[in-house]
CSV table of C-alpha atoms in Angstrom, one decimal:
chain,number,residue,atom,x,y,z
A,1,MET,CA,49.2,33.3,-48.4
A,2,ASN,CA,49.7,35.7,-46.5
A,3,LYS,CA,48.9,34.9,-42.7
A,4,SER,CA,48.1,38.2,-41.9
A,5,LYS,CA,45.3,38.2,-43.9
A,6,ILE,CA,43.9,34.6,-42.8
A,7,PHE,CA,43.7,35.8,-39.1
A,8,LYS,CA,41.7,39.1,-40.5
A,9,SER,CA,39.6,37.0,-42.9
A,10,ALA,CA,35.9,36.7,-41.9
A,11,ALA,CA,36.4,33.0,-42.7
A,12,PHE,CA,38.5,33.1,-39.5
A,13,ARG,CA,36.3,35.6,-37.6
A,14,LYS,CA,33.1,33.0,-37.9
A,15,GLY,CA,35.4,30.1,-37.0
A,16,THR,CA,36.4,31.1,-34.5
A,17,TYR,CA,33.2,32.6,-32.9
A,18,SER,CA,32.0,28.8,-33.7
A,19,ILE,CA,34.3,27.5,-31.6
A,20,ILE,CA,34.1,30.0,-29.0
A,21,LEU,CA,30.7,29.7,-29.1
A,22,THR,CA,31.0,25.5,-29.0
A,23,ILE,CA,33.4,26.0,-26.0
A,24,ILE,CA,30.7,28.1,-23.9
A,25,ILE,CA,27.8,25.7,-24.6
A,26,VAL,CA,29.9,23.2,-23.6
A,27,ALA,CA,30.5,24.4,-20.8
A,28,VAL,CA,27.0,25.8,-20.1
A,29,LEU,CA,25.9,21.7,-20.7
A,30,VAL,CA,28.9,21.0,-17.6
A,31,GLY,CA,27.3,23.2,-15.5
A,32,ILE,CA,23.9,22.2,-16.4
A,33,ASN,CA,24.5,18.8,-15.5
A,34,ILE,CA,26.7,19.1,-12.2
A,35,PHE,CA,23.5,21.0,-11.1
A,36,VAL,CA,21.2,17.5,-11.9
A,37,ARG,CA,23.8,15.8,-9.7
A,38,GLN,CA,22.7,18.1,-7.3
A,39,LEU,CA,19.1,17.8,-6.9
A,40,PRO,CA,17.0,15.0,-5.1
A,41,ALA,CA,16.4,11.7,-6.4
A,42,SER,CA,12.4,12.7,-6.8
A,43,ALA,CA,13.9,15.2,-9.1
A,44,THR,CA,15.9,13.3,-11.4
A,45,GLU,CA,14.2,9.8,-11.8
A,46,PHE,CA,11.6,9.6,-13.4
A,47,ASP,CA,8.8,6.1,-12.9
A,48,MET,CA,7.9,4.6,-16.3
A,49,SER,CA,7.2,0.9,-14.6
A,50,GLU,CA,2.9,-0.4,-15.4
A,51,ASP,CA,1.8,0.1,-11.4
A,52,LYS,CA,4.3,3.2,-10.2
A,53,LEU,CA,6.6,0.9,-8.6
A,54,PHE,CA,9.1,3.6,-7.3
A,55,THR,CA,5.9,6.5,-6.6
A,56,LEU,CA,5.3,6.9,-2.7
A,57,GLY,CA,1.4,7.4,-2.0
A,58,ASP,CA,-0.4,9.6,-0.2
A,59,THR,CA,-0.4,7.5,2.7
A,60,THR,CA,3.3,7.6,2.8
A,61,LYS,CA,3.6,11.2,2.3
A,62,GLU,CA,1.4,11.8,5.3
A,63,VAL,CA,3.6,9.3,7.3
A,64,ALA,CA,6.5,11.3,5.9
A,65,SER,CA,5.1,14.9,6.9
A,66,SER,CA,4.1,14.3,10.1
A,67,LEU,CA,7.5,13.3,11.1
A,68,THR,CA,8.1,15.7,14.6
A,69,GLN,CA,11.6,13.6,14.7
A,70,ASP,CA,14.6,12.2,12.9
A,71,VAL,CA,14.1,8.6,11.4
A,72,VAL,CA,17.6,6.8,10.3
A,73,LEU,CA,17.3,3.7,7.8
A,74,THR,CA,20.8,2.0,8.0
A,75,VAL,CA,20.5,-0.9,5.1
A,76,THR,CA,22.7,-3.2,6.1
A,77,ALA,CA,24.6,-4.1,2.8
A,78,ASN,CA,27.1,-2.0,0.6
A,79,GLU,CA,24.9,-0.8,-1.5
A,80,ASP,CA,26.4,-2.0,-5.2
A,81,ASP,CA,24.8,-5.4,-4.0
A,82,VAL,CA,21.2,-4.5,-3.3
A,83,ASP,CA,18.9,-4.3,-6.1
A,84,ALA,CA,17.9,-1.5,-7.7
A,85,ARG,CA,14.3,-0.6,-7.0
A,86,ILE,CA,15.3,-0.9,-3.7
A,87,VAL,CA,18.1,1.7,-3.8
A,88,SER,CA,15.8,4.2,-6.0
A,89,LEU,CA,13.3,3.3,-3.8
A,90,LEU,CA,14.8,4.2,-0.7
A,91,LYS,CA,16.2,8.0,-2.6
A,92,GLN,CA,12.7,8.5,-2.7
A,93,TYR,CA,11.9,8.6,1.1
A,94,GLU,CA,14.7,10.9,1.9
A,95,ALA,CA,14.2,13.4,-0.3
A,96,LEU,CA,10.5,13.4,0.5
A,97,SER,CA,11.9,14.6,4.3
A,98,SER,CA,14.4,16.1,6.0
A,99,HIS,CA,13.9,13.9,9.4
A,100,ILE,CA,14.5,10.8,7.2
A,101,THR,CA,18.6,9.1,6.4
A,102,VAL,CA,19.2,6.6,4.8
A,103,LYS,CA,22.0,5.8,4.8
A,104,TYR,CA,25.0,2.1,4.0
A,105,VAL,CA,26.9,-0.3,5.7
A,106,ASP,CA,28.5,-2.8,4.5
A,107,PRO,CA,28.7,-5.6,7.9
A,108,GLU,CA,31.9,-7.2,5.9
A,109,LEU,CA,34.0,-3.4,6.3
A,110,TYR,CA,32.4,-3.1,9.8
A,111,PRO,CA,31.5,-5.8,10.9
A,112,SER,CA,29.9,-3.9,14.5
A,113,VAL,CA,27.1,-2.9,13.1
A,114,LEU,CA,25.6,-6.0,13.3
A,115,THR,CA,26.0,-6.0,17.4
A,116,ASP,CA,25.7,-2.1,17.2
A,117,LEU,CA,21.8,-2.5,15.7
A,118,GLU,CA,21.3,-6.2,17.0
A,119,THR,CA,20.7,-7.8,13.6
A,120,SER,CA,21.8,-9.5,10.6
A,121,ALA,CA,23.3,-8.4,6.9
A,122,GLY,CA,21.1,-8.3,4.6
A,123,TYR,CA,18.6,-5.4,6.8
A,124,ILE,CA,16.6,-2.1,6.1
A,125,VAL,CA,17.1,-1.1,9.8
A,126,ALA,CA,14.3,1.5,10.7
A,127,GLN,CA,15.6,3.5,13.9
A,128,CYS,CA,14.4,6.3,16.6
A,129,GLU,CA,17.1,7.6,19.2
A,130,ALA,CA,14.9,10.5,20.4
A,131,LEU,CA,11.8,8.0,21.1
A,132,ASN,CA,14.5,4.9,21.9
A,133,LYS,CA,12.7,2.2,19.0
A,134,ILE,CA,13.0,-0.1,16.4
A,135,ASN,CA,12.3,-1.8,13.6
A,136,TYR,CA,13.6,-4.3,11.2
A,137,ILE,CA,12.9,-5.4,7.1
A,138,SER,CA,14.4,-8.1,5.3
A,139,LEU,CA,16.1,-7.4,1.8
A,140,ASN,CA,14.3,-10.5,1.2
A,141,ASP,CA,10.9,-9.9,2.5
A,142,ILE,CA,10.5,-6.6,0.3
A,143,LEU,CA,10.4,-8.7,-3.2
A,144,TYR,CA,9.3,-12.2,-2.7
A,145,TYR,CA,7.2,-15.0,-4.2
A,146,ASP,CA,3.9,-16.0,-3.6
A,147,SER,CA,2.7,-19.6,-3.1
A,148,SER,CA,1.4,-19.0,-6.2
A,149,TYR,CA,5.2,-17.8,-8.1
A,150,ASN,CA,3.1,-15.1,-8.4
A,151,TYR,CA,6.1,-12.0,-7.8
A,152,TYR,CA,6.1,-9.0,-5.3
A,153,PHE,CA,8.0,-5.7,-4.9
A,154,ASP,CA,6.4,-4.6,-1.2
A,155,GLY,CA,8.8,-1.6,-0.9
A,156,GLU,CA,6.8,0.8,0.2
A,157,GLY,CA,4.3,-0.8,2.7
A,158,SER,CA,7.8,-2.2,4.3
A,159,ILE,CA,9.5,0.7,4.7
A,160,THR,CA,6.5,3.3,5.7
A,161,SER,CA,5.2,0.9,7.7
A,162,ALA,CA,8.4,0.6,9.8
A,163,ILE,CA,8.7,4.4,9.9
A,164,ASN,CA,5.6,5.0,11.8
A,165,SER,CA,6.0,1.7,14.0
A,166,VAL,CA,8.9,3.8,15.6
A,167,VAL,CA,7.4,7.3,16.0
A,168,THR,CA,4.4,5.9,17.1
A,169,ASP,CA,4.0,3.9,20.8
A,170,THR,CA,-0.2,3.1,20.0
A,171,ILE,CA,-0.6,-1.1,19.5
A,172,LYS,CA,-4.1,-2.4,18.6
A,173,TYR,CA,-4.4,-6.4,19.3
A,174,ILE,CA,-6.2,-8.4,17.4
A,175,TYR,CA,-7.1,-11.7,18.7
A,176,ALA,CA,-9.2,-14.5,16.7
A,177,LEU,CA,-12.2,-17.0,17.2
A,178,SER,CA,-12.5,-20.7,17.2
A,179,GLY,CA,-14.0,-23.3,17.5
A,180,HIS,CA,-16.6,-22.6,15.3
A,181,GLY,CA,-15.2,-24.2,11.9
A,182,GLU,CA,-13.5,-20.7,11.8
A,183,SER,CA,-11.4,-19.6,8.8
A,184,ALA,CA,-7.8,-18.5,9.2
A,185,VAL,CA,-7.1,-15.1,8.6
A,186,GLY,CA,-5.7,-14.6,5.1
A,187,THR,CA,-1.9,-14.1,4.8
A,188,ALA,CA,-1.9,-10.6,3.8
A,189,VAL,CA,-4.7,-9.3,5.6
A,190,THR,CA,-2.8,-10.1,8.5
A,191,ALA,CA,0.2,-8.9,6.6
A,192,ALA,CA,-1.9,-5.5,6.1
A,193,LEU,CA,-3.1,-5.2,9.7
A,194,ASN,CA,0.6,-5.4,11.1
A,195,LYS,CA,1.9,-2.5,8.7
A,196,SER,CA,-1.0,-0.5,10.8
A,197,ASN,CA,0.2,-1.4,14.6
A,198,LEU,CA,-2.9,-4.0,14.4
A,199,MET,CA,-1.2,-6.3,16.1
A,200,TYR,CA,-2.9,-10.1,14.8
A,201,GLN,CA,-2.8,-12.5,17.7
A,202,ASP,CA,-3.1,-16.4,17.8
A,203,SER,CA,-6.9,-17.6,18.0
A,204,PHE,CA,-9.0,-18.9,21.1
A,205,THR,CA,-12.0,-19.8,22.3
A,206,LEU,CA,-14.6,-18.6,24.6
A,207,LEU,CA,-14.9,-23.3,25.7
A,208,THR,CA,-12.1,-23.2,27.6
A,209,SER,CA,-10.5,-19.5,28.2
A,210,ASP,CA,-12.1,-15.5,28.4
A,211,ILE,CA,-11.4,-12.7,25.7
A,212,PRO,CA,-8.1,-11.8,26.0
A,213,GLU,CA,-7.6,-9.1,28.6
A,214,ASP,CA,-5.5,-6.7,25.8
A,215,CYS,CA,-8.2,-7.4,23.2
A,216,ASP,CA,-9.2,-4.0,21.3
A,217,ILE,CA,-10.9,-6.0,18.1
A,218,LEU,CA,-12.1,-9.7,18.3
A,219,ILE,CA,-13.5,-11.4,14.6
A,220,CYS,CA,-15.3,-14.7,14.1
A,221,ASN,CA,-13.5,-15.8,11.2
A,222,GLY,CA,-16.9,-17.4,8.5
A,223,PRO,CA,-17.7,-20.1,11.2
A,224,THR,CA,-19.6,-22.9,9.6
A,225,SER,CA,-21.3,-23.8,13.1
A,226,ASP,CA,-22.9,-21.5,15.5
A,227,ILE,CA,-21.7,-19.8,19.1
A,228,THR,CA,-23.5,-21.2,21.6
A,229,GLU,CA,-25.5,-18.9,24.0
A,230,ASP,CA,-22.9,-18.7,26.4
A,231,GLU,CA,-20.9,-17.5,24.2
A,232,ALA,CA,-23.2,-14.8,22.6
A,233,SER,CA,-23.1,-12.9,26.1
A,234,THR,CA,-19.6,-13.0,27.1
A,235,ILE,CA,-19.0,-11.2,23.5
A,236,ALA,CA,-22.1,-8.6,24.2
A,237,ASP,CA,-20.1,-8.0,28.3
A,238,TYR,CA,-17.3,-7.5,25.6
A,239,ILE,CA,-18.6,-5.0,23.5
A,240,ASP,CA,-20.6,-3.2,26.0
A,241,ASN,CA,-17.4,-2.3,27.7
A,242,GLY,CA,-15.9,-1.4,24.5
A,243,GLY,CA,-15.0,-4.2,23.2
A,244,ASN,CA,-14.7,-4.4,19.3
A,245,PHE,CA,-16.4,-7.5,17.1
A,246,ILE,CA,-16.2,-8.1,13.5
A,247,VAL,CA,-18.1,-11.2,12.2
A,248,LEU,CA,-17.2,-12.1,8.6
A,249,PHE,CA,-20.5,-14.9,8.1
A,250,ASN,CA,-20.1,-17.9,6.1
A,251,TYR,CA,-22.9,-18.6,3.3
A,252,GLU,CA,-22.5,-22.6,4.1
A,253,ALA,CA,-23.9,-21.9,7.4
A,254,LYS,CA,-27.4,-21.9,6.8
A,255,SER,CA,-28.5,-21.3,10.6
A,256,THR,CA,-26.7,-19.3,13.0
A,257,PRO,CA,-29.4,-17.9,15.9
A,258,ASN,CA,-27.0,-17.4,18.4
A,259,LEU,CA,-24.7,-14.7,15.8
A,260,ASP,CA,-27.5,-13.8,14.6
A,261,ALA,CA,-28.7,-12.5,18.0
A,262,LEU,CA,-26.5,-10.7,19.2
A,263,CYS,CA,-26.0,-8.9,15.6
A,264,ASN,CA,-29.2,-8.2,15.8
A,265,LYS,CA,-29.3,-6.8,20.1
A,266,TYR,CA,-26.9,-4.6,17.8
A,267,GLY,CA,-29.2,-3.1,15.3
A,268,ILE,CA,-28.0,-4.7,12.6
A,269,GLY,CA,-30.6,-8.0,10.7
A,270,VAL,CA,-28.8,-11.0,9.4
A,271,ASN,CA,-30.2,-12.0,6.2
A,272,HIS,CA,-28.9,-15.8,5.1
A,273,ALA,CA,-29.9,-15.4,1.6
A,274,ILE,CA,-28.0,-14.8,-0.5
A,275,ILE,CA,-27.4,-11.8,-2.3
A,276,GLY,CA,-26.7,-11.4,-5.8
A,277,ASP,CA,-26.1,-8.0,-8.4
A,278,GLN,CA,-27.2,-7.9,-12.3
A,279,LYS,CA,-25.8,-5.0,-12.9
A,280,ASN,CA,-22.0,-4.8,-10.6
A,281,TYR,CA,-21.1,-8.8,-11.4
A,282,ALA,CA,-17.8,-9.7,-12.4
A,283,GLY,CA,-17.1,-12.5,-14.5
A,284,ARG,CA,-19.8,-15.3,-15.0
A,285,SER,CA,-21.9,-15.5,-12.5
A,286,TYR,CA,-24.3,-12.5,-10.6
A,287,TYR,CA,-23.0,-13.6,-7.1
A,288,ALA,CA,-19.5,-12.3,-7.6
A,289,PHE,CA,-20.0,-8.1,-7.9
A,290,ILE,CA,-18.3,-5.6,-7.2
A,291,PRO,CA,-20.7,-3.6,-3.8
A,292,GLU,CA,-20.9,0.4,-4.6
A,293,TYR,CA,-19.6,2.4,-1.2
A,294,ASN,CA,-21.7,4.4,1.2
A,295,SER,CA,-20.1,7.8,1.1
A,296,SER,CA,-21.3,9.2,4.6
A,297,SER,CA,-19.3,6.5,5.9
A,298,ASP,CA,-16.2,6.6,8.0
A,299,ILE,CA,-15.6,3.3,6.2
A,300,THR,CA,-15.8,4.3,3.2
A,301,GLY,CA,-16.1,8.0,2.3
A,302,GLY,CA,-14.2,9.1,-0.7
A,303,TYR,CA,-13.9,6.1,-2.4
A,304,SER,CA,-15.7,5.1,-5.7
A,305,THR,CA,-16.5,2.7,-8.0
A,306,SER,CA,-15.9,4.7,-11.3
A,307,ASP,CA,-11.8,4.6,-10.3
A,308,GLY,CA,-10.7,1.2,-11.7
A,309,ASN,CA,-8.3,0.9,-8.8
A,310,GLN,CA,-10.5,1.4,-5.8
A,311,LEU,CA,-13.1,-2.2,-6.1
A,312,VAL,CA,-13.7,-4.4,-3.8
A,313,LEU,CA,-14.8,-8.1,-4.8
A,314,LEU,CA,-17.4,-10.3,-2.9
A,315,GLN,CA,-18.3,-13.4,-3.2
A,316,THR,CA,-21.1,-15.7,-2.1
A,317,THR,CA,-22.6,-12.8,0.7
A,318,ILE,CA,-25.7,-12.7,2.5
A,319,GLY,CA,-26.6,-9.4,3.2
A,320,PHE,CA,-27.9,-7.2,6.3
A,321,GLU,CA,-30.9,-4.9,7.3
A,322,THR,CA,-31.0,-1.9,9.8
A,323,LEU,CA,-32.9,-2.2,13.0
A,324,GLU,CA,-34.8,0.0,14.8
A,325,ASN,CA,-32.3,0.4,18.0
A,326,SER,CA,-32.4,3.9,19.4
A,327,ASP,CA,-28.8,2.3,21.4
A,328,VAL,CA,-27.0,2.2,18.4
A,329,THR,CA,-25.5,4.2,15.1
A,330,VAL,CA,-25.7,2.0,12.6
A,331,ASP,CA,-23.5,2.1,9.2
A,332,GLU,CA,-24.6,-0.1,5.7
A,333,PHE,CA,-20.8,0.9,4.1
A,334,LEU,CA,-20.6,-2.0,1.3
A,335,THR,CA,-24.2,-2.4,-0.5
A,336,THR,CA,-24.9,-3.8,-3.9
A,337,SER,CA,-26.3,-1.6,-6.8
A,338,SER,CA,-30.2,-1.2,-7.0
A,339,ASN,CA,-30.0,-3.8,-9.5
A,340,GLY,CA,-29.5,-6.5,-6.1
A,341,PHE,CA,-31.3,-8.9,-5.6
A,342,GLU,CA,-31.6,-12.2,-2.9
A,343,TYR,CA,-31.8,-15.5,-3.6
A,344,VAL,CA,-33.9,-18.4,-1.4
A,345,GLU,CA,-33.6,-21.6,-2.0
A,346,GLY,CA,-36.9,-23.2,-3.1
A,347,SER,CA,-38.4,-19.8,-4.6
A,348,SER,CA,-38.2,-18.2,-7.9
A,349,ASP,CA,-39.1,-15.3,-7.3
A,350,VAL,CA,-36.0,-12.1,-8.0
A,351,THR,CA,-37.2,-9.0,-6.6
A,352,LEU,CA,-34.2,-5.9,-7.4
A,353,GLY,CA,-33.3,-3.6,-4.9
A,354,THR,CA,-30.7,-1.8,-2.9
A,355,TYR,CA,-29.0,-5.1,-0.3
A,356,ALA,CA,-26.5,-4.3,2.2
A,357,VAL,CA,-23.1,-6.6,2.4
A,358,ALA,CA,-21.5,-5.3,5.2
A,359,ALA,CA,-22.5,-3.0,7.9
A,360,ARG,CA,-21.1,-1.7,11.3
A,361,SER,CA,-23.2,-0.9,14.8
A,362,ALA,CA,-21.8,1.9,17.0
A,363,LEU,CA,-22.5,2.1,20.2
A,364,SER,CA,-24.1,5.3,21.8
A,365,SER,CA,-22.8,4.9,25.7
A,366,ASP,CA,-19.4,6.6,26.8
A,367,ASN,CA,-18.0,3.1,26.6
A,368,GLY,CA,-18.2,2.8,22.8
A,369,GLY,CA,-17.9,-0.4,21.6
A,370,SER,CA,-18.4,-2.0,17.9
A,371,VAL,CA,-20.1,-4.4,15.8
A,372,THR,CA,-19.3,-4.6,12.3
A,373,ALA,CA,-20.3,-8.1,10.0
A,374,TYR,CA,-19.7,-8.2,7.0
A,375,GLY,CA,-21.8,-11.3,4.7
A,376,THR,CA,-19.0,-12.8,3.1
A,377,TYR,CA,-15.2,-14.4,4.7
A,378,TYR,CA,-14.3,-13.7,0.6
A,379,MET,CA,-13.8,-10.2,2.1
A,380,ILE,CA,-10.3,-10.9,3.0
A,381,ASP,CA,-9.5,-14.8,1.7
A,382,ASP,CA,-6.0,-14.7,0.6
A,383,ALA,CA,-7.8,-16.1,-2.5
A,384,ILE,CA,-9.5,-13.0,-3.2
A,385,VAL,CA,-6.9,-10.5,-2.2
A,386,GLY,CA,-4.1,-12.1,-3.1
A,387,HIS,CA,-5.1,-12.8,-6.4
A,388,TYR,CA,-6.7,-9.8,-7.6
A,389,SER,CA,-6.4,-6.5,-7.6
A,390,VAL,CA,-8.5,-4.8,-5.2
A,391,ILE,CA,-8.5,-3.1,-2.1
A,392,ASN,CA,-10.8,-5.8,0.0
A,393,THR,CA,-8.0,-5.5,2.6
A,394,GLU,CA,-8.1,-1.5,2.7
A,395,ILE,CA,-11.5,-1.3,3.0
A,396,PHE,CA,-10.9,-3.8,6.2
A,397,VAL,CA,-8.7,-2.0,7.9
A,398,ASN,CA,-10.7,1.3,7.4
A,399,SER,CA,-13.3,-1.6,9.6
A,400,ILE,CA,-11.1,-1.0,12.3
A,401,ILE,CA,-9.7,1.6,12.4
A,402,VAL,CA,-12.8,3.7,12.7
A,403,ASP,CA,-12.9,2.8,15.9
A,404,PHE,CA,-9.7,4.5,17.0
A,405,ASP,CA,-8.0,8.2,16.8
A,406,ASP,CA,-4.7,6.6,17.4
A,407,ILE,CA,-4.3,4.9,14.1
A,408,SER,CA,-3.5,5.2,10.9
A,409,ASN,CA,-4.1,3.2,8.3
A,410,ILE,CA,-0.3,2.3,7.1
A,411,SER,CA,-1.6,-0.8,4.6
A,412,ILE,CA,0.0,-0.6,1.4
A,413,ASP,CA,-0.1,-3.9,-0.7
A,414,PRO,CA,2.5,-5.1,-2.1
A,415,ILE,CA,2.8,-5.1,-6.0
A,416,ALA,CA,3.1,-7.5,-8.5
A,417,ILE,CA,6.2,-7.3,-10.7
A,418,SER,CA,5.5,-10.4,-13.3
A,419,ALA,CA,5.5,-8.1,-15.6
A,420,ASN,CA,8.6,-6.5,-17.0
A,421,TYR,CA,8.7,-2.7,-16.5
A,422,ASN,CA,10.9,-0.2,-18.0
A,423,TYR,CA,12.6,2.0,-15.6
A,424,ILE,CA,14.6,5.0,-16.1
A,425,ALA,CA,17.8,7.3,-14.5
A,426,SER,CA,17.4,10.5,-15.8
A,427,SER,CA,20.5,11.2,-14.0
A,428,GLY,CA,22.5,8.9,-16.0
A,429,LEU,CA,21.4,9.9,-19.7
A,430,ILE,CA,21.3,13.0,-19.0
A,431,ALA,CA,25.0,13.3,-18.1
A,432,VAL,CA,25.7,10.6,-21.2
A,433,PHE,CA,24.0,13.3,-22.8
A,434,LEU,CA,24.4,16.4,-21.8
A,435,ILE,CA,28.5,15.9,-20.8
A,436,GLY,CA,29.3,13.1,-24.3
A,437,ILE,CA,26.3,13.0,-27.1
A,438,ILE,CA,26.0,17.0,-27.8
A,439,PRO,CA,29.4,18.3,-26.6
A,440,VAL,CA,30.9,16.0,-29.7
A,441,LEU,CA,28.4,16.9,-32.3
A,442,LEU,CA,28.3,20.9,-32.1
A,443,ILE,CA,32.1,20.2,-32.0
A,444,VAL,CA,31.9,18.1,-35.2
A,445,ILE,CA,29.5,20.7,-36.8
A,446,GLY,CA,31.5,23.8,-35.1
A,447,ILE,CA,34.9,22.4,-37.3
A,448,PHE,CA,32.5,21.4,-40.3
A,449,ARG,CA,31.5,24.9,-40.0
A,450,TRP,CA,35.0,26.5,-39.5
A,451,ASN,CA,37.0,24.3,-42.7
A,452,TYR,CA,33.8,25.1,-44.8
A,453,ARG,CA,34.4,29.1,-44.1
A,454,ARG,CA,38.0,28.9,-44.1
A,455,LYS,CA,37.5,28.7,-47.3
A,456,LEU,CA,34.7,31.1,-48.6
């Protein structure tokens, strides 16, 4: 066969076009892959986990957008040794703000980093050099088991809190009252308070000491007995001088006249009847229910019970009513539905209506001061907040920071990861798909087409 005719044949020309086209397509795909690899993690990695394990929330975005100083997150570990979930989350932070930088330093190769940062291996160190502030997060505290062996991921809550702590100088101190059978404040709530720069201190008793001078918030959590008249007077003086008092009642304390009188003084009437709800009850009991939000409240405005991710769960709660008092403004921020009712022991009468189960009284004086009353200490008990997907902790923190203009709610709950999550890092898949599968497939198709046309 004449070779010159082969090169001039239509089949040869078509085969050549196919090969050239394949080469162009491969070059384009390689170029796309190189471009994709330059994109930030937020554009190349997709979160397929059920609870959005790697998606940064609005609170984090607000903190990042408000940054005016550079924050460096130094991981004192080899990047290959860090859990992939933490690595992925840190990429999201770096992509979120130009003020956030993430770097990994292997202490085995550079042991001086531990001395320089005054830390140990296996930590994330948040540092703002401009403000000379530093905070530490143990990698072991991000992924952990609780006492019931539930597995949690506290990446966003820990990292966002650390970033916020190194760019702000504001800290508020919380003390807990003791001596009346109070319950300990739950560990989940304590962690949430600390994340918002609300430092929970040791409990104390007014029988042997005064209210600490640096006490910004005083909590009485689930007392089983009453406070004394002298204690009530001391707390009232504290409130009148700008202090903030929070009481979470215990339904088992049937009579607390001095504590009731203290709340009454500031416009919150205490009703020791147990409150139930025939509409929003949870499970099999009317006395465990989802309260309604006051949409005009500074604490609960913007929340809705129609959103399954914005629910509070209460159980065995007492109720409150607003009393006439021109010196205060009372906000009933949690209530029952219109099908709420009160149970009075020994009575069979049931009157349906709306009952307040949490209220806040703010003084109108220049000194400020406030009283916040919850009908049940289960509002912040680990038995509730640690085992149900509820926002009790978030609402509780809101009821504290509403008294302060210089504190933000950085309370981001840990995510339970007992279930298996599917995580897709799209950059790797794109690399395999674009560089491997598609080019090989096109080349094979091109060869077959060329061979077929050559025989025409």
